PDB file of C-alpha atoms in Angstrom:
ATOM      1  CA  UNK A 747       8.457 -26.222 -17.783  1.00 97.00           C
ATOM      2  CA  UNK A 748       5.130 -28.233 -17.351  1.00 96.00           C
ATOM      3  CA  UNK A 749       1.888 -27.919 -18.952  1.00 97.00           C
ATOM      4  CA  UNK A 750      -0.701 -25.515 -20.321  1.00 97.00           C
ATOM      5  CA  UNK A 751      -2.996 -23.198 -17.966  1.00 97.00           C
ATOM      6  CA  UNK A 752      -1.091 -24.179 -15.300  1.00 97.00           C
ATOM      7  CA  UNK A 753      -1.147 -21.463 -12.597  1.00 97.00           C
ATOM      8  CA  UNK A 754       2.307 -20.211 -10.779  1.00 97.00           C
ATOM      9  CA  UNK A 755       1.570 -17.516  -8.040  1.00 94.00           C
ATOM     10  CA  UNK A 756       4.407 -15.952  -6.482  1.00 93.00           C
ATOM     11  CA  UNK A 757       3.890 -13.660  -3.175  1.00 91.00           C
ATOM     12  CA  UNK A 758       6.987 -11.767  -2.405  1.00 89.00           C
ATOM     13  CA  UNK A 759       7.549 -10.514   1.375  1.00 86.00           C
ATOM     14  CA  UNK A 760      10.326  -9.024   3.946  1.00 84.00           C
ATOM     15  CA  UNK A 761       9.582 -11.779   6.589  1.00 87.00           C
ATOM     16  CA  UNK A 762       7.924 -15.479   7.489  1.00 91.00           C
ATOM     17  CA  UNK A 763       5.166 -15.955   9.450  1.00 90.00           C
ATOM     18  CA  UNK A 764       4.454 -19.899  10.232  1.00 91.00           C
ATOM     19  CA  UNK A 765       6.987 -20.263   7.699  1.00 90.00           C
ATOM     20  CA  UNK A 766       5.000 -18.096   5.000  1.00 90.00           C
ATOM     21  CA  UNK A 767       5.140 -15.106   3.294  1.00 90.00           C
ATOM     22  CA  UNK A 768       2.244 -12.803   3.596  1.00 83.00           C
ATOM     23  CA  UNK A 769       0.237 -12.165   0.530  1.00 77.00           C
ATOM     24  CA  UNK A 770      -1.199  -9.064   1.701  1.00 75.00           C
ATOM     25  CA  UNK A 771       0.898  -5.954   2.988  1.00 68.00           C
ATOM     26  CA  UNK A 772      -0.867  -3.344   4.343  1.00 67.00           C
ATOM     27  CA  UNK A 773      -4.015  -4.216   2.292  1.00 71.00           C
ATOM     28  CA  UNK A 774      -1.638  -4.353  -0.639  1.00 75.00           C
ATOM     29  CA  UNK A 775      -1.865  -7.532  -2.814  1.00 79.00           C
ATOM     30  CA  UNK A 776       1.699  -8.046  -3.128  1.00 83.00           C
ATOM     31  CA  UNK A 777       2.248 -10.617  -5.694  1.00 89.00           C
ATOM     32  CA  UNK A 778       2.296 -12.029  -9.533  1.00 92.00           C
ATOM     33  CA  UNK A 779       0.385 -14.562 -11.225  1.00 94.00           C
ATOM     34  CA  UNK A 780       1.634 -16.420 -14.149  1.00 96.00           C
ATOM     35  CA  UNK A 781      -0.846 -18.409 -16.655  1.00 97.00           C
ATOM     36  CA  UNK A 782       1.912 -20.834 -18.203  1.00 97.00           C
ATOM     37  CA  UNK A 783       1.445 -22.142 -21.906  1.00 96.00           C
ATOM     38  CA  UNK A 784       3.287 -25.794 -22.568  1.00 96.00           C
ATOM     39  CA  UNK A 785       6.770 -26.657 -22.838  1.00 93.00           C
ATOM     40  CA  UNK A 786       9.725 -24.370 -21.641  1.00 96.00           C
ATOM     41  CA  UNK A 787       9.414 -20.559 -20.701  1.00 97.00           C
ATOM     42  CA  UNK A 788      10.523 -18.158 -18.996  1.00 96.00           C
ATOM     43  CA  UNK A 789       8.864 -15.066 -17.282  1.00 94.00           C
ATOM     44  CA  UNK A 790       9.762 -11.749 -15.960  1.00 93.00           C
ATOM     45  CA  UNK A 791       7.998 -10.032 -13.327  1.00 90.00           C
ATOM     46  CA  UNK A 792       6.641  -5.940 -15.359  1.00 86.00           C
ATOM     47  CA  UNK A 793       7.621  -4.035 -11.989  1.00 82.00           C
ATOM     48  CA  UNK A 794      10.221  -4.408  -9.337  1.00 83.00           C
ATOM     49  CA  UNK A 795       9.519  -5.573  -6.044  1.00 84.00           C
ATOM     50  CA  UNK A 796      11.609  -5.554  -2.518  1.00 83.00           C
ATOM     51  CA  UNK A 797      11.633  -8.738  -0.729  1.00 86.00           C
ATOM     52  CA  UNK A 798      13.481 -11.140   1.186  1.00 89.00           C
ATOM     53  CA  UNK A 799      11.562 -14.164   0.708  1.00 93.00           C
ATOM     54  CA  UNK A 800      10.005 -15.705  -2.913  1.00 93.00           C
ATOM     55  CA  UNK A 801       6.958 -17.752  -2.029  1.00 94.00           C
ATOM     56  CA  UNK A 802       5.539 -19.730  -4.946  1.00 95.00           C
ATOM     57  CA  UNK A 803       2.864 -21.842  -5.184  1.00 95.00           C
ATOM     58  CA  UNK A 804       1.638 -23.981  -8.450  1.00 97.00           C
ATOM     59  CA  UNK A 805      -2.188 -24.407  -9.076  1.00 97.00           C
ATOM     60  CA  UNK A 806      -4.059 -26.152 -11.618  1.00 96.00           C
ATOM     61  CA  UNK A 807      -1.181 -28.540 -12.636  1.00 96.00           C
ATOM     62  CA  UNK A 808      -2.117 -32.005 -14.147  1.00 93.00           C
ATOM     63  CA  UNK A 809       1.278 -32.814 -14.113  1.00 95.00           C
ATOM     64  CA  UNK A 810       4.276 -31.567 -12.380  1.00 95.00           C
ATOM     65  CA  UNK A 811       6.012 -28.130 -13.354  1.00 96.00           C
ATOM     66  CA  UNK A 812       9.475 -28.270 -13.014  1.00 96.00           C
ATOM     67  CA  UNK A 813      11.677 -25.132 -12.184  1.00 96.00           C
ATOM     68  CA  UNK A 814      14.501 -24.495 -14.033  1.00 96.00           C
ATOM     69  CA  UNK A 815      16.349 -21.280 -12.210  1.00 96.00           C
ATOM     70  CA  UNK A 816      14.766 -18.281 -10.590  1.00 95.00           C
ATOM     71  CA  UNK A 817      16.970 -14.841 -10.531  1.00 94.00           C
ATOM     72  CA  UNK A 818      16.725 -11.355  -9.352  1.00 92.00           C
ATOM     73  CA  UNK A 819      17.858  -8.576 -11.471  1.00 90.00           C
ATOM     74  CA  UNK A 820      18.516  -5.068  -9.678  1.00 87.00           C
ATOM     75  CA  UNK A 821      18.145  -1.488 -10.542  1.00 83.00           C
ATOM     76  CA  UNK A 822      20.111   1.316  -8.498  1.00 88.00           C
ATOM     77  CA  UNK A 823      20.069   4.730  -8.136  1.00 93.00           C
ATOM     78  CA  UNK A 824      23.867   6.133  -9.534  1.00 93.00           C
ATOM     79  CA  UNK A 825      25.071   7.646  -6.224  1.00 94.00           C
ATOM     80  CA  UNK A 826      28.275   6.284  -4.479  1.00 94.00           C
ATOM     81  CA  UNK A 827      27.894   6.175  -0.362  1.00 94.00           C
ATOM     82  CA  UNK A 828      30.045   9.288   0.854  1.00 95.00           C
ATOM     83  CA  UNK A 829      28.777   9.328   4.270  1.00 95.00           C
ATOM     84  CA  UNK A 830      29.866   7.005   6.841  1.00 95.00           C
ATOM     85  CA  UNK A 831      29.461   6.072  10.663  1.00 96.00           C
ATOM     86  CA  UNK A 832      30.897   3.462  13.303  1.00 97.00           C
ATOM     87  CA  UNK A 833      31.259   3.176  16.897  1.00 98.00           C
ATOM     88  CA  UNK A 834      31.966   0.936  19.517  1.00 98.00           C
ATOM     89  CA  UNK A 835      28.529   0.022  19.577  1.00 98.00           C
ATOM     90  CA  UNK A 836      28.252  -2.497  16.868  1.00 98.00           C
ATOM     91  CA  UNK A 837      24.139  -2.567  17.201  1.00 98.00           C
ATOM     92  CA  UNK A 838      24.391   1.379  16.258  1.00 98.00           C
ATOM     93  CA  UNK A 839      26.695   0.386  14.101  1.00 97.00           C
ATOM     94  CA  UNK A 840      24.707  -1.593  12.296  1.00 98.00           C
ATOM     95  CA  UNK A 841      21.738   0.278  12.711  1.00 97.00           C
ATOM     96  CA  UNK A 842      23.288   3.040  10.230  1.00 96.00           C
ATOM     97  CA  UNK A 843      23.802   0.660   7.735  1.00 96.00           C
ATOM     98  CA  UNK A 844      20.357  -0.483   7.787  1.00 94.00           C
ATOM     99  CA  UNK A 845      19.144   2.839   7.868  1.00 94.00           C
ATOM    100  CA  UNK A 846      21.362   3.518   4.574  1.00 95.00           C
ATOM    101  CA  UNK A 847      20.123   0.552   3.100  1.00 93.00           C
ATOM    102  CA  UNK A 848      16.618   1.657   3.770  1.00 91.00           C
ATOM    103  CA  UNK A 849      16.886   4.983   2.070  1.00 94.00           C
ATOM    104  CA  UNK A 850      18.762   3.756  -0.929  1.00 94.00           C
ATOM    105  CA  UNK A 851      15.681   1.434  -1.724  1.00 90.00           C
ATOM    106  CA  UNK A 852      13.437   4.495  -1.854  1.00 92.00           C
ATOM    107  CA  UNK A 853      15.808   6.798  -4.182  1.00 94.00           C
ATOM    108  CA  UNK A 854      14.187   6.155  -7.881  1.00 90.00           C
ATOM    109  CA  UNK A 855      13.455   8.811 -10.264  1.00 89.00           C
ATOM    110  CA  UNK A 856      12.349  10.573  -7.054  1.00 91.00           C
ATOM    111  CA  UNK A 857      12.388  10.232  -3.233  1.00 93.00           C
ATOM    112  CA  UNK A 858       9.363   7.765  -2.475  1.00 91.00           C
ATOM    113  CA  UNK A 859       7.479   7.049   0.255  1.00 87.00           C
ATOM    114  CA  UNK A 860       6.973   3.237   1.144  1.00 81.00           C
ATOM    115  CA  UNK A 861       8.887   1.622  -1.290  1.00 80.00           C
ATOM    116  CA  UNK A 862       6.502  -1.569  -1.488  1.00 78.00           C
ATOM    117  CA  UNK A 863       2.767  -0.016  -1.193  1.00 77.00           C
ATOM    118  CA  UNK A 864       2.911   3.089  -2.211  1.00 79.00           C
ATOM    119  CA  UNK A 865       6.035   3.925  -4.335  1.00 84.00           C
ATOM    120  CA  UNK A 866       5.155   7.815  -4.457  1.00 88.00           C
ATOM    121  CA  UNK A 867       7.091  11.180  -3.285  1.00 92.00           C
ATOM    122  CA  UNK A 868       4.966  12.422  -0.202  1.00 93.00           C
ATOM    123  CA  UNK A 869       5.514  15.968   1.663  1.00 93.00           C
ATOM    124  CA  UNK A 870       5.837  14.208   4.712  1.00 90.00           C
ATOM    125  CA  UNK A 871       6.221  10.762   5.660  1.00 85.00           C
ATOM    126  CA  UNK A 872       8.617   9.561   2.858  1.00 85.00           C
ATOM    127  CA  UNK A 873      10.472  12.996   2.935  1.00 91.00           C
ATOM    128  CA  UNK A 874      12.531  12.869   5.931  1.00 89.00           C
ATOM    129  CA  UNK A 875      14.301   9.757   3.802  1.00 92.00           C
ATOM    130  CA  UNK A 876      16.128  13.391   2.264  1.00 95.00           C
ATOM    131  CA  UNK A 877      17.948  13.425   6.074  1.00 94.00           C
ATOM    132  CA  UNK A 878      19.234   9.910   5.239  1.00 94.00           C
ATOM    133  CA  UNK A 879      20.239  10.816   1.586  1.00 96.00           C
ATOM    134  CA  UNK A 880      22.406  13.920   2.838  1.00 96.00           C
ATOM    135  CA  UNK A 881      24.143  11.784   5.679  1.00 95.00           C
ATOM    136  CA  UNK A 882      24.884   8.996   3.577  1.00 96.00           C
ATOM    137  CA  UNK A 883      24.920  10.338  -0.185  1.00 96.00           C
ATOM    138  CA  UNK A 884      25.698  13.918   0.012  1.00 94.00           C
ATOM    139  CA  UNK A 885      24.115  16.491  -2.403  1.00 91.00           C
ATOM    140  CA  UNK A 886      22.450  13.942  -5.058  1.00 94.00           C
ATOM    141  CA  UNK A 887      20.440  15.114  -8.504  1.00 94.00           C
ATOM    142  CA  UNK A 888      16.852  13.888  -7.041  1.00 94.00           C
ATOM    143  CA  UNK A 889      16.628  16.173  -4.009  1.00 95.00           C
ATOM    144  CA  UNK A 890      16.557  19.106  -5.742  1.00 96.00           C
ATOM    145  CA  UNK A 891      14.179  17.387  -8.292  1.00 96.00           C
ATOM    146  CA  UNK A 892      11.730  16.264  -4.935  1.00 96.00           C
ATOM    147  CA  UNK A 893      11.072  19.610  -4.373  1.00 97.00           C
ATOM    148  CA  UNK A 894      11.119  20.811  -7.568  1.00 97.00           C
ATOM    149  CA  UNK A 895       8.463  18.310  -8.116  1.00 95.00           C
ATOM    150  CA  UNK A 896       6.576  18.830  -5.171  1.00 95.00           C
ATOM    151  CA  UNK A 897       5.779  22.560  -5.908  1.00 96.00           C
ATOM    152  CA  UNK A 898       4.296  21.658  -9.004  1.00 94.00           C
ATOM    153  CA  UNK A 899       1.113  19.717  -7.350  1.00 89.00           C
ATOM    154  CA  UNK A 900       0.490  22.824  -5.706  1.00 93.00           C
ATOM    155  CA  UNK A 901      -2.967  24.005  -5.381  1.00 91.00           C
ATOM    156  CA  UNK A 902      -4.783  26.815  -6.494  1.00 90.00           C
ATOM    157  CA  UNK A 903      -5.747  28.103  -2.902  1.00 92.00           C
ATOM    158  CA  UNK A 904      -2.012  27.599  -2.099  1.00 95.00           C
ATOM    159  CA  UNK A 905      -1.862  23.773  -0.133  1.00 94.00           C
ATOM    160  CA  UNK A 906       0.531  21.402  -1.115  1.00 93.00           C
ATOM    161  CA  UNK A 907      -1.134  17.796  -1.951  1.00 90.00           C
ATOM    162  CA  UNK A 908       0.434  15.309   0.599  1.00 91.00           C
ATOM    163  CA  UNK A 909       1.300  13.374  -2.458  1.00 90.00           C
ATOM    164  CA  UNK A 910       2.432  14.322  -6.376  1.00 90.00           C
ATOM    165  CA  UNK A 911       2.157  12.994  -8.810  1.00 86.00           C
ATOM    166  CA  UNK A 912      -0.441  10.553  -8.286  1.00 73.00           C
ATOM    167  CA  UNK A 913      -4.459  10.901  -7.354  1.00 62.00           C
ATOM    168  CA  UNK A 914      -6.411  10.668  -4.513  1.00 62.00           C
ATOM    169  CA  UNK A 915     -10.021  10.248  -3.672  1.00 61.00           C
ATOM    170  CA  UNK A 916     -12.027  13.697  -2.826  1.00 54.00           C
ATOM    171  CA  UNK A 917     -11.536  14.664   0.896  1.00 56.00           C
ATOM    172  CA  UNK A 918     -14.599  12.986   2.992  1.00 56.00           C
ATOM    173  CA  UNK A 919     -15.215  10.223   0.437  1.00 57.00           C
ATOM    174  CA  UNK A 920     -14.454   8.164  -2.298  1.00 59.00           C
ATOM    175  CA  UNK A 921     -14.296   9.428  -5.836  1.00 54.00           C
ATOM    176  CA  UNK A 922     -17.524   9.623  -8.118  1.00 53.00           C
ATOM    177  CA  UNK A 923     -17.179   7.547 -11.125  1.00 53.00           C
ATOM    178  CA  UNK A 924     -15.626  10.021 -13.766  1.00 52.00           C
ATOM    179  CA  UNK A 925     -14.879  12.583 -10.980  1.00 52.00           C
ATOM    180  CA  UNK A 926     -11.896  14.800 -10.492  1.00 52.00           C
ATOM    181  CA  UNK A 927      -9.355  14.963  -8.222  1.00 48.00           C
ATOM    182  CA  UNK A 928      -8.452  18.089  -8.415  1.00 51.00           C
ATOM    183  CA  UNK A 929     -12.275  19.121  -7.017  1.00 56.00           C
ATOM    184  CA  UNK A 930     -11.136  18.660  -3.222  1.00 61.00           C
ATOM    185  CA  UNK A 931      -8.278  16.149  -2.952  1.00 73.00           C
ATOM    186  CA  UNK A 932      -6.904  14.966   0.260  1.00 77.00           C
ATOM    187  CA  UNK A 933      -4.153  16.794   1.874  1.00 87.00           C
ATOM    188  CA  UNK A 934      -2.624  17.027   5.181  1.00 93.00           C
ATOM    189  CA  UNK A 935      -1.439  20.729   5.923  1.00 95.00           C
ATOM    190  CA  UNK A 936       0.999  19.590   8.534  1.00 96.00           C
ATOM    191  CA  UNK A 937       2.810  17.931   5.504  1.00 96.00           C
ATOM    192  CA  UNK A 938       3.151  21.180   3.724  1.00 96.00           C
ATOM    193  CA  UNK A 939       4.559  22.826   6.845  1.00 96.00           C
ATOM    194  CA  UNK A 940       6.783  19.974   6.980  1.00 95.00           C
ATOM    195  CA  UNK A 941       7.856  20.549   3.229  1.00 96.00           C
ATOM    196  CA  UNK A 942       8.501  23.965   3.929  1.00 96.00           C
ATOM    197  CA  UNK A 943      11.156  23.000   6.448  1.00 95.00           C
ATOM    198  CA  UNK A 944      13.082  20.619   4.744  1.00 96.00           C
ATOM    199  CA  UNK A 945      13.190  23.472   1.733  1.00 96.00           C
ATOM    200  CA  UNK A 946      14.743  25.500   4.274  1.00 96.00           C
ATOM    201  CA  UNK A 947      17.500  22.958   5.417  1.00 95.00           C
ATOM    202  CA  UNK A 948      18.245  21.955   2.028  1.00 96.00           C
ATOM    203  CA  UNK A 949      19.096  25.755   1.162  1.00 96.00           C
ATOM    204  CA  UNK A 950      20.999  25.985   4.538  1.00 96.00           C
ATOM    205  CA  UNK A 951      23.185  22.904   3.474  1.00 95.00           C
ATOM    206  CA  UNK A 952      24.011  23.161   0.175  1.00 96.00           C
ATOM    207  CA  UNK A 953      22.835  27.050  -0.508  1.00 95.00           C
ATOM    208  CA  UNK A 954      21.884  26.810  -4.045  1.00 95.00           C
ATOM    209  CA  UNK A 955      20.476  30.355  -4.530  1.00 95.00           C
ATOM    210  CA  UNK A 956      18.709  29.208  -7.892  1.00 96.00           C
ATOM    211  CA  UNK A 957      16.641  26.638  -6.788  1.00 97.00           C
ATOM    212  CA  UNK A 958      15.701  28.816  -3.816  1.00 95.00           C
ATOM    213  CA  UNK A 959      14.238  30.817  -5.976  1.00 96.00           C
ATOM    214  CA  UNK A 960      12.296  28.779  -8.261  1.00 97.00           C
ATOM    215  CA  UNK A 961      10.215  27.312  -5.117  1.00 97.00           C
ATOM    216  CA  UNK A 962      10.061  30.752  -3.446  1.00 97.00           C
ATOM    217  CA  UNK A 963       6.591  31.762  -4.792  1.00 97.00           C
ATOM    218  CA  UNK A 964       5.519  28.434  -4.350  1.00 98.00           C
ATOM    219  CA  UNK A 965       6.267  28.810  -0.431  1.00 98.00           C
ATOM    220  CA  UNK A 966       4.720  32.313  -0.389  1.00 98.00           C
ATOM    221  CA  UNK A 967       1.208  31.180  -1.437  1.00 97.00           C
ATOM    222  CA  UNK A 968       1.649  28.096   1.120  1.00 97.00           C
ATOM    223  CA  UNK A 969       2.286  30.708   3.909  1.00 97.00           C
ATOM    224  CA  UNK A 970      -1.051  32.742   2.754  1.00 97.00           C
ATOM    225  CA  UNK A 971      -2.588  29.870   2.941  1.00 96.00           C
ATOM    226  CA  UNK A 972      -1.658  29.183   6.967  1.00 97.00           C
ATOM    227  CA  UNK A 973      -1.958  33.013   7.860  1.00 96.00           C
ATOM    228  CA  UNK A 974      -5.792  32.562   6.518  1.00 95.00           C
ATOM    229  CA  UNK A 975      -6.157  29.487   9.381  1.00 95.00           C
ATOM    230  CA  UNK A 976      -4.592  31.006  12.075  1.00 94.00           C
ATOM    231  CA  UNK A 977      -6.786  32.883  15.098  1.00 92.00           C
ATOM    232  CA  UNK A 978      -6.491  36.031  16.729  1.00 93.00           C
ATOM    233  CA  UNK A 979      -3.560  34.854  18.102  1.00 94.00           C
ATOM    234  CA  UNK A 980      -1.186  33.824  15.189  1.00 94.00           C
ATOM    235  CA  UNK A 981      -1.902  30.630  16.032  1.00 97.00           C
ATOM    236  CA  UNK A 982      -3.068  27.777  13.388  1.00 96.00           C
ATOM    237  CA  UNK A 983      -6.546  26.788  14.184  1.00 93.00           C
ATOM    238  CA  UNK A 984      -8.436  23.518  13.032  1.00 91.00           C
ATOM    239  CA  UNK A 985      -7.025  23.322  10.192  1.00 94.00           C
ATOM    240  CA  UNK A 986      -8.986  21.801   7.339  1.00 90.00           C
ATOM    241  CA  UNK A 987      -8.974  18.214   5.593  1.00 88.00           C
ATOM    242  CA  UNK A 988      -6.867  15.730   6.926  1.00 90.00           C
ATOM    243  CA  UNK A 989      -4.618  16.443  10.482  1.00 93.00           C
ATOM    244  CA  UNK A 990      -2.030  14.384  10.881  1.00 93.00           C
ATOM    245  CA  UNK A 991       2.083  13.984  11.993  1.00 91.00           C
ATOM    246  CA  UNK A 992       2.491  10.659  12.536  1.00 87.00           C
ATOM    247  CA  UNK A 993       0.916   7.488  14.017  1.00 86.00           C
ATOM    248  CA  UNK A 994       0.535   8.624  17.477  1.00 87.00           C
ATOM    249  CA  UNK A 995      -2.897   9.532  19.188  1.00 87.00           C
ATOM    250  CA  UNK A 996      -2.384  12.967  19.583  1.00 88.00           C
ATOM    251  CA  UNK A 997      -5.278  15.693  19.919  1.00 91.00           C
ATOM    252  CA  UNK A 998      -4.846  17.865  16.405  1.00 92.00           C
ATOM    253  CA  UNK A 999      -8.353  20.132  17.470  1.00 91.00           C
ATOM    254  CA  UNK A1000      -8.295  23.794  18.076  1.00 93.00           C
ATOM    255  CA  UNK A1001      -4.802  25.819  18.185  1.00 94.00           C
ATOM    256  CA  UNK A1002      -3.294  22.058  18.722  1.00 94.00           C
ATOM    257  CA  UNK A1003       0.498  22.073  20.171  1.00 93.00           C
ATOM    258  CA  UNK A1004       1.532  19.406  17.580  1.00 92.00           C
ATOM    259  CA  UNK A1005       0.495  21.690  14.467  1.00 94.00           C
ATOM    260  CA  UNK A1006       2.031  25.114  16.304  1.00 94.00           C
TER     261      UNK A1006
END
């Protein structure tokens, strides 16, 4: 309650630093600003966000603005924990349950990546979360979806984008005003690889035959695609667009170890 055009930001945040939460994560404005008319109101944020700290901060206020109650209201994914781990060492203990935690905060209407910049299923990155939902959830309706999903942002020459749905900027730059994504969008080929294995582990754990072979031709053209880059040798060989694994300075030129 307080008066009109007065200004309530609120930054949201897993940690403090000098006793503040960061407005920017990962060059992500994380946050919500609220105009306020006058008198009494009440305002709910339009899309979730993970924190464990509420920062807010009132601007423009002639007088003061008085807070009534703030409250967090929580969506879950319907999947009961089956899987379950302790040992005398209560530090790995715990560090299952975190892990557990982690993943169930990522499992929406798909597997995402990142669950507070990016919010989208990835081919690699985000995907290994599907180790985390078979140790802890068992066989759950939105794996077989993920790749399901996945196969669809498959392009014509056979790569996998490194994220679907969603849009990217053209490989080597940003997008042209009123450009298309689908001209030459990013992609990481390691990712694909690394789709292709967790299709095979998900068959070899559950074996559902069916779903096997809706994302079989799907795999095929992905494998034409990495016989066409490999050398004389078999081996994969500077692959084009974007090569990557992880966060690690590793050399990904040539017939690279990491990528064979």
């Amino acid at each position: 309650e307080g008066p009109e055009n007065a200004v309530v930001d609120m930054t949201y945040g897993p940690d403090l630093v000098a006793g503040r939460v960061r407005p920017l994560s990962q060059g992500l404005r994380y946050g919500d600003r609220y105009l306020m008319r006058a008198g009494k109101q009440t305002w709910q944020v339009f899309e979730y966000k993970q924190f464990r700290y509420l920062q807010v901060v009132v601007r423009n206020a002639a007088t003061p603005v008085r807070i009534d109650s703030i409250s967090a209201v929580s969506y879950e994914y319907p999947a009961p924990r089956k899987g379950t781990f302790e040992c005398s060492d209560p530090v790995l203990t715990q560090l299952w349950k975190t892990c557990v935690d982690t993943t169930y905060l990522h499992m929406e209407d798909v597997l995402i990546c990142d669950a507070v910049r990016e919010r989208v299923p990835w081919t690699g990155d985000g995907a290994h979360g599907l180790h985390g939902m078979y140790a802890a959830f068992g066989d759950v309706a939105i794996t077989d979806w993920y790749f399901r999903l996945m196969s669809r942002g498959q392009l014509a020459d056979g790569m996998f984008r490194m994220t679907y749905p969603g849009s990217e900027a053209p490989f080597g730059g940003k997008r042209a005003s009123g450009g298309t994504v689908f001209e030459n969008p990013v992609n990481i080929p390691q990712f694909a690889l690394f789709y292709a294995f967790f299709a095979g582990e998900h068959h070899r754990y559950f074996g559902k035959r069916e779903l096997v072979e809706d994302l079989y031709p799907a795999l095929e053209r992905l494998m034409a695609w990495f016989e066409r880059q490999s050398d004389a040798s078999g081996l994969l060989y500077s692959l084009p667009n974007w090569n990557f694994t992880d966060w690690v300075a590793t050399e990904m030129r040539g017939a690279n170890l990491e990528t064979n």
